[in-house]
PDB file of C-alpha atoms in Angstrom:
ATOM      1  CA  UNK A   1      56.792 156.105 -35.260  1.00  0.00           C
ATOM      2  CA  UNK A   2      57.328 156.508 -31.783  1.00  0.00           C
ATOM      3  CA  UNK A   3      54.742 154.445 -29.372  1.00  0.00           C
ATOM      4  CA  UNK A   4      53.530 154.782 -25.585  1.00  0.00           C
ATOM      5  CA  UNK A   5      52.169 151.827 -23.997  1.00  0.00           C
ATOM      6  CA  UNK A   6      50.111 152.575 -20.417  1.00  0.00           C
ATOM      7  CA  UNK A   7      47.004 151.421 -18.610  1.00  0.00           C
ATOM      8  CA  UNK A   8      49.654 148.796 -16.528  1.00  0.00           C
ATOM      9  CA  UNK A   9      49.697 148.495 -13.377  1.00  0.00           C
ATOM     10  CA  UNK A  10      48.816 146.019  -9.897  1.00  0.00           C
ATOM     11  CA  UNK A  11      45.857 143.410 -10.369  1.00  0.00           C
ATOM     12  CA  UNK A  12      44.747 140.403  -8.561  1.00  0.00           C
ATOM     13  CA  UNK A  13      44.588 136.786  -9.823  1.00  0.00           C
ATOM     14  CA  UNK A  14      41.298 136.361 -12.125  1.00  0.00           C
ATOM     15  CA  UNK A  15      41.531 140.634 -12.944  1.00  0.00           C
ATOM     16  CA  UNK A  16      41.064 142.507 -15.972  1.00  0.00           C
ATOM     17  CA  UNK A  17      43.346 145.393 -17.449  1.00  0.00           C
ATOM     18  CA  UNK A  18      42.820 146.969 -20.678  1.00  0.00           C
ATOM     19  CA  UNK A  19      46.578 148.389 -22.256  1.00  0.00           C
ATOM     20  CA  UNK A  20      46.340 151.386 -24.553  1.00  0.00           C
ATOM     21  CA  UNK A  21      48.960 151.850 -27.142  1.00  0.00           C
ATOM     22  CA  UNK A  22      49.333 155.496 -28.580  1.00  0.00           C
ATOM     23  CA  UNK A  23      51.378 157.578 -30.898  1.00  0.00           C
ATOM     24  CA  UNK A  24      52.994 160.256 -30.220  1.00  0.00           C
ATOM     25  CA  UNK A  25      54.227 162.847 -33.217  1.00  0.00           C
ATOM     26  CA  UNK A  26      52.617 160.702 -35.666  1.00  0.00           C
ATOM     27  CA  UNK A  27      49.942 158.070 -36.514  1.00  0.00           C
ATOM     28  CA  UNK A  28      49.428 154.818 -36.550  1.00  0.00           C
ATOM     29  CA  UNK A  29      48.087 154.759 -40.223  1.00  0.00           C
ATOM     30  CA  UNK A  30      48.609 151.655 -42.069  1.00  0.00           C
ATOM     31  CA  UNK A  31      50.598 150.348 -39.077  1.00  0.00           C
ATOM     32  CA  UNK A  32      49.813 146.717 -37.999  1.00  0.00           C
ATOM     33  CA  UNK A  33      50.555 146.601 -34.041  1.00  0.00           C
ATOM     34  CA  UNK A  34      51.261 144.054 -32.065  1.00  0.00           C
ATOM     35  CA  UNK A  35      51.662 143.533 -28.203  1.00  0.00           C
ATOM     36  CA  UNK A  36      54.612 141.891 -26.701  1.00  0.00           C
ATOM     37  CA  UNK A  37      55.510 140.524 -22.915  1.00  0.00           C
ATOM     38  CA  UNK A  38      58.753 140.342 -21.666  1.00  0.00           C
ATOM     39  CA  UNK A  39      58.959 138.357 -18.206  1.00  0.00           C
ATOM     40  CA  UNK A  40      62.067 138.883 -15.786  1.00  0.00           C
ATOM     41  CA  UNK A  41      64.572 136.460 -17.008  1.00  0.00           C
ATOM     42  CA  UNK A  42      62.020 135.282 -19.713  1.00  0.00           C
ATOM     43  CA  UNK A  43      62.470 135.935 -23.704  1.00  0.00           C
ATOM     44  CA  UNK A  44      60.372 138.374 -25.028  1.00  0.00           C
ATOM     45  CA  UNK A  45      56.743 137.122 -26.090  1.00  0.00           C
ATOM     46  CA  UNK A  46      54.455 137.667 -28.640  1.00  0.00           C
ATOM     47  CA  UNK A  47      50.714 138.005 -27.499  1.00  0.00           C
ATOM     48  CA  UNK A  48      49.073 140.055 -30.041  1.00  0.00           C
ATOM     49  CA  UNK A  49      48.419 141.206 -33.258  1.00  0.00           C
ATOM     50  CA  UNK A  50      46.011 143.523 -35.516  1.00  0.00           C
ATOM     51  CA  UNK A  51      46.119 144.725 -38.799  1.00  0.00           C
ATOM     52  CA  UNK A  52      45.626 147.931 -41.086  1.00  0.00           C
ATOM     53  CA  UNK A  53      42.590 149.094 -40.574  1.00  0.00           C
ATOM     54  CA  UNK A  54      41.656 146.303 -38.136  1.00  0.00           C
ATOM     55  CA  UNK A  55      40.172 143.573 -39.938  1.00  0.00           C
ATOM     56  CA  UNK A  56      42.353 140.994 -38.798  1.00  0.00           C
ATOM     57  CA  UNK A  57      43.676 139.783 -35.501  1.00  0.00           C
ATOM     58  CA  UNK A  58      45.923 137.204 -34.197  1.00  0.00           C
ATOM     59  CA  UNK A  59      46.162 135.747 -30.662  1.00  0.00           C
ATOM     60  CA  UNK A  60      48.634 132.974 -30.111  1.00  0.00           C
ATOM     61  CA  UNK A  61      47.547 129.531 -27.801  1.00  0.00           C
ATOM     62  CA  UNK A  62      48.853 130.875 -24.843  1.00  0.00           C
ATOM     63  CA  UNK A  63      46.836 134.089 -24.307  1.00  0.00           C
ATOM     64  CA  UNK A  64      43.436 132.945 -26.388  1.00  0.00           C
ATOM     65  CA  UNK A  65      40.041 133.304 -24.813  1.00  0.00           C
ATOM     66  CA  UNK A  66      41.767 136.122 -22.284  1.00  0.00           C
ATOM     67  CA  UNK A  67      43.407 138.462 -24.494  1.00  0.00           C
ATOM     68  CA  UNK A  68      41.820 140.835 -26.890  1.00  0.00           C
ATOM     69  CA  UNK A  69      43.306 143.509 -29.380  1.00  0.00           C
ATOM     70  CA  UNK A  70      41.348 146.131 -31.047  1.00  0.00           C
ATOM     71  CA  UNK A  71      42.190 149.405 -32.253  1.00  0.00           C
ATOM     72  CA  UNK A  72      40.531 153.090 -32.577  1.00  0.00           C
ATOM     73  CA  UNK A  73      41.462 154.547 -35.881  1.00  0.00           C
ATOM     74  CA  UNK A  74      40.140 158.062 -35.481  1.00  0.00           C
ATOM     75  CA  UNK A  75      41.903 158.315 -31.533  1.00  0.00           C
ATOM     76  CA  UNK A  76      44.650 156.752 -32.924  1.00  0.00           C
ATOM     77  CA  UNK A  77      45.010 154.152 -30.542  1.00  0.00           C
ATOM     78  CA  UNK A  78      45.277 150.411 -30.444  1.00  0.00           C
ATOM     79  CA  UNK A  79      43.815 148.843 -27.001  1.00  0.00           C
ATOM     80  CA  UNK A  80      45.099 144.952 -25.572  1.00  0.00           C
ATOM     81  CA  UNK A  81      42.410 143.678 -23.296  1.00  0.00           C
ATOM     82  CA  UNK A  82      43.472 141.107 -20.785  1.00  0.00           C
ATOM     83  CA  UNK A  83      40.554 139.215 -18.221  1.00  0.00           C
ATOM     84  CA  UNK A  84      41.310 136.453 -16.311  1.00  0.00           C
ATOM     85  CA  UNK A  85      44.686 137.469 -15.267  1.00  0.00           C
ATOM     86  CA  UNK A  86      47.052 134.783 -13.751  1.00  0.00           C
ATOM     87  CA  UNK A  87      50.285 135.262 -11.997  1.00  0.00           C
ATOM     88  CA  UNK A  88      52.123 134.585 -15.056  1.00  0.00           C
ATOM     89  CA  UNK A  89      51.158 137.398 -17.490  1.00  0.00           C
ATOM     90  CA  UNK A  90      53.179 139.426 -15.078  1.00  0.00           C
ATOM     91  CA  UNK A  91      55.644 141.326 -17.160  1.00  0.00           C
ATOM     92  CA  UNK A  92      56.642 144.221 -19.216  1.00  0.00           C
ATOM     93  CA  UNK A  93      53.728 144.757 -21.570  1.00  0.00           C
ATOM     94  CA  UNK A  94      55.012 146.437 -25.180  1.00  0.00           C
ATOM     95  CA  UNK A  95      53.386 147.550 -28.042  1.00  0.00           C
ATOM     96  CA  UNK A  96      54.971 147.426 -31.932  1.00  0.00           C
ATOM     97  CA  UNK A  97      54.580 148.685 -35.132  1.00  0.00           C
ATOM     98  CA  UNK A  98      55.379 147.772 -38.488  1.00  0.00           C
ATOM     99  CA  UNK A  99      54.202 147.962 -42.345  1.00  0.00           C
ATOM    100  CA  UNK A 100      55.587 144.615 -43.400  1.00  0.00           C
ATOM    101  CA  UNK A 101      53.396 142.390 -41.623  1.00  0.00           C
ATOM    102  CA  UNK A 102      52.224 140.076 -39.169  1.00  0.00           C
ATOM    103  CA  UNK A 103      55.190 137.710 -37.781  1.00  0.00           C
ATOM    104  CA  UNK A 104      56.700 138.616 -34.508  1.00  0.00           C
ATOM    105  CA  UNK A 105      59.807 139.143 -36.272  1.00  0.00           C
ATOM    106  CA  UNK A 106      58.540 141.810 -39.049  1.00  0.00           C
ATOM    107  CA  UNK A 107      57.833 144.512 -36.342  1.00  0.00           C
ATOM    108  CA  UNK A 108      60.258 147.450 -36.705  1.00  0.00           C
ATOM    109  CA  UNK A 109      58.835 149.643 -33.857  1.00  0.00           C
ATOM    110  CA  UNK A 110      58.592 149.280 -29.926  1.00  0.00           C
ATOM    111  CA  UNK A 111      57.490 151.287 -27.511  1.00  0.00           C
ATOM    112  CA  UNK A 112      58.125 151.976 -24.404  1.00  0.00           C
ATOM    113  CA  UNK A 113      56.273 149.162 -21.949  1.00  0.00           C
ATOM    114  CA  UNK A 114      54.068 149.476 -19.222  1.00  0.00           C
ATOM    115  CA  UNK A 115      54.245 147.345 -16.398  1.00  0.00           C
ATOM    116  CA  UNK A 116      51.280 144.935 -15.157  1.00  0.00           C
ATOM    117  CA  UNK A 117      51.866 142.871 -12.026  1.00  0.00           C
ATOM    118  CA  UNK A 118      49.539 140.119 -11.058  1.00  0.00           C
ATOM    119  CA  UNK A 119      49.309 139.161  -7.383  1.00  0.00           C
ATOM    120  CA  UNK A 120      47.760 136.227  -5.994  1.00  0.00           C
TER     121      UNK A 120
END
């Protein structure tokens, strides 16, 4: 499956962005996704998941209470909602894919990211 993450771009401190995640030349049917973060000189993080259909989501500690994923089945589509943005969730935002299941390390499938930039 090949995935598109956009919606990035340049917010101030305390901001809101909502990602979208699409696929293109397929679906997303009985995919769980996931959104990753990769920070200049910073491994690649984990920051969300959701299952196949939907019913289950995982946000780790470090995003919680600010972060949101949901999906849209019939557009095809899985959404990460940030609010309360803070200088550090400035990165490379990516969205995954995978049948397996929910670990960071059991997605198969990235996208390519889309940039979000926090300014203070």
């Amino acid at each position: 499956v090949q995935l598109q993450a956009s919606g990035g771009g340049l917010v101030q401190v305390g901001g809101s962005l909502r990602l979208s995640c699409a696929a293109s030349g397929g679906t997303l049917e009985y995919y769980h996704m996931g959104w990753f973060r990769q920070a200049p000189g910073k491994e690649r993080e984990f920051v969300a998941h959701i299952s196949w259909p939907g019913a289950r989501t995982y946000i780790p500690v470090s995003v919680k209470g600010r972060f949101t994923v949901s999906r849209d089945n019939v557009k095809n589509t899985v959404y990460l909602q940030m609010n309360s943005l803070k200088p550090e969730d400035t990165a490379i935002y990516y969205c995954a894919a995978t049948r397996r299941g929910y670990l960071p390390t059991d997605y198969d499938y990235f996208g390519q990211g889309t940039q979000v930039t926090v300014s203070s």
